[in-house]
Structure formats: C-alpha cells, structure tokens
Amino acid sequence: LLPNLTYLRLSYNAFTGAAPEGLGELTQMKLLQLQSNRLTELPNIPELDESLYSTSTFVTDCGVPSAFNEAPKCQNCTMCCNANNDCFPQEETKVQKWGMKYGTFAAVLFAGFIVLCSAVVFFSYLFSKRKNRGNALTTSTVRRLEEDDKYALS
C-alpha cells in the first residue's frame, strides 16, 4: 500500500467484506473515514491523532443498530455510525467511567429505589404513630367516654 498516505475517505462506496489488513500499516494516517459501507471486519488501526479532525478522525459503521447481526468491533474509532446513518462520537459514558456495566448499574439503581421506598413507608409509619400518641383521645379514653354516655342521665 502507500506508506505515506495521510487522508483516506472511502465513505458511501458500498464496499463489502473485510477491510484490507494493509490499512493497519499506514503509520502516517491522520484521517480515515469508512462509514456507510458494508465492511464486516476492520483491521487493527493504530490510534489516530485527533488534533486536526477531532471526532471525525476515524469513522466506521460500528454503531448500533447495525446492518449486521453483530456490529463490527473497532478499537480506535473516534466515531461510530449505525444502520440509520447516524454517527456518534466514541466516548465512555458516565456509567462506564465508574467501571460499571449497564446491568450492574440497573441493579444498583433498582436496589436504591427499593431502599428509598422502604424508608418512605417506615418514616410514614413512625409519623402516624407519633401523631396518634399526641392525640388526647386514645382508645381507652374513648371507651371510658362511651361508658359514661351509657350511664349518664339525660
């Protein structure tokens, strides 16, 4: 291949199959855009310098929903496009930065919700007990008043 190649835009060409392994050997590459093709496999491309083109430095069809059964894996892509031709920067989400998987995060969130609901029920119960305790007419007082009404002269 061309060892000094720096810019390669092959987007929207209907290429199919695996991308050539030689793309991984282009050490001078600054921009590589392969999106909107039908490339099923991508070679290991070294990380490209994002200082010139930011997130558009290395763009492929590695997004979801994918046109394939499984989206192609791309380690150093700066942007992934999906089957709807929507492209999104490859950035870690906050959940991923915390070192959690989405299933674990959902379980923690659900457990937190259950604990919060339990605390609301518990404190509501305590509040109602305290409210009733401050009431001068307890059940025994009410019973005594009813008995007094029975025997009172009218």
mmCIF file of N, CA and C in Angstrom, residues 8 21 25 52 67 69 91 97 102-103 113-114 119 123 138 140-141 148:
data_model
loop_
_atom_site.group_PDB
_atom_site.id
_atom_site.type_symbol
_atom_site.label_atom_id
_atom_site.label_comp_id
_atom_site.label_asym_id
_atom_site.label_seq_id
_atom_site.Cartn_x
_atom_site.Cartn_y
_atom_site.Cartn_z
ATOM 1 N N LEU A 8 -7.686 9.306 3.909
ATOM 2 C CA LEU A 8 -8.385 8.307 3.104
ATOM 3 C C LEU A 8 -9.874 8.358 3.440
ATOM 4 N N GLU A 21 -6.126 -5.610 5.413
ATOM 5 C CA GLU A 21 -5.235 -5.574 6.572
ATOM 6 C C GLU A 21 -4.193 -4.468 6.446
ATOM 7 N N GLU A 25 -1.326 -0.762 8.602
ATOM 8 C CA GLU A 25 0.106 -0.477 8.451
ATOM 9 C C GLU A 25 0.380 0.960 8.015
ATOM 10 N N LEU A 52 -6.313 17.396 14.567
ATOM 11 C CA LEU A 52 -6.770 18.099 13.357
ATOM 12 C C LEU A 52 -8.269 17.963 13.118
ATOM 13 N N ALA A 67 -26.299 -2.857 10.595
ATOM 14 C CA ALA A 67 -26.821 -3.526 9.408
ATOM 15 C C ALA A 67 -26.448 -5.010 9.434
ATOM 16 N N ASN A 69 -25.614 -8.759 11.837
ATOM 17 C CA ASN A 69 -26.079 -9.460 13.038
ATOM 18 C C ASN A 69 -25.361 -8.923 14.266
ATOM 19 N N GLU A 91 -17.305 7.799 22.961
ATOM 20 C CA GLU A 91 -16.900 8.304 24.264
ATOM 21 C C GLU A 91 -17.442 7.373 25.328
ATOM 22 N N LYS A 97 -17.329 5.067 32.909
ATOM 23 C CA LYS A 97 -16.232 5.713 33.629
ATOM 24 C C LYS A 97 -16.198 5.284 35.084
ATOM 25 N N TYR A 102 -23.822 -1.906 32.408
ATOM 26 C CA TYR A 102 -25.179 -1.375 32.482
ATOM 27 C C TYR A 102 -26.109 -2.269 33.298
ATOM 28 N N GLY A 103 -25.930 -3.576 33.250
ATOM 29 C CA GLY A 103 -26.754 -4.490 34.048
ATOM 30 C C GLY A 103 -26.533 -4.267 35.541
ATOM 31 N N PHE A 113 -33.862 2.279 44.657
ATOM 32 C CA PHE A 113 -35.283 2.642 44.611
ATOM 33 C C PHE A 113 -36.068 1.879 45.676
ATOM 34 N N ILE A 114 -35.778 0.585 45.843
ATOM 35 C CA ILE A 114 -36.459 -0.235 46.860
ATOM 36 C C ILE A 114 -36.135 0.296 48.258
ATOM 37 N N ALA A 119 -37.814 3.259 53.093
ATOM 38 C CA ALA A 119 -37.588 4.352 54.043
ATOM 39 C C ALA A 119 -38.815 5.258 54.125
ATOM 40 N N PHE A 123 -40.822 5.759 57.632
ATOM 41 C CA PHE A 123 -40.980 7.071 58.256
ATOM 42 C C PHE A 123 -42.443 7.518 58.285
ATOM 43 N N THR A 138 -57.204 8.765 73.287
ATOM 44 C CA THR A 138 -56.710 7.450 72.931
ATOM 45 C C THR A 138 -57.886 6.485 72.965
ATOM 46 N N SER A 140 -58.519 3.972 74.912
ATOM 47 C CA SER A 140 -59.058 3.728 76.259
ATOM 48 C C SER A 140 -59.891 4.923 76.729
ATOM 49 N N THR A 141 -59.479 6.112 76.399
ATOM 50 C CA THR A 141 -60.243 7.308 76.771
ATOM 51 C C THR A 141 -61.580 7.315 76.044
ATOM 52 N N ASP A 148 -69.444 6.329 79.957
ATOM 53 C CA ASP A 148 -70.056 7.438 80.690
ATOM 54 C C ASP A 148 -71.350 7.877 80.013
#
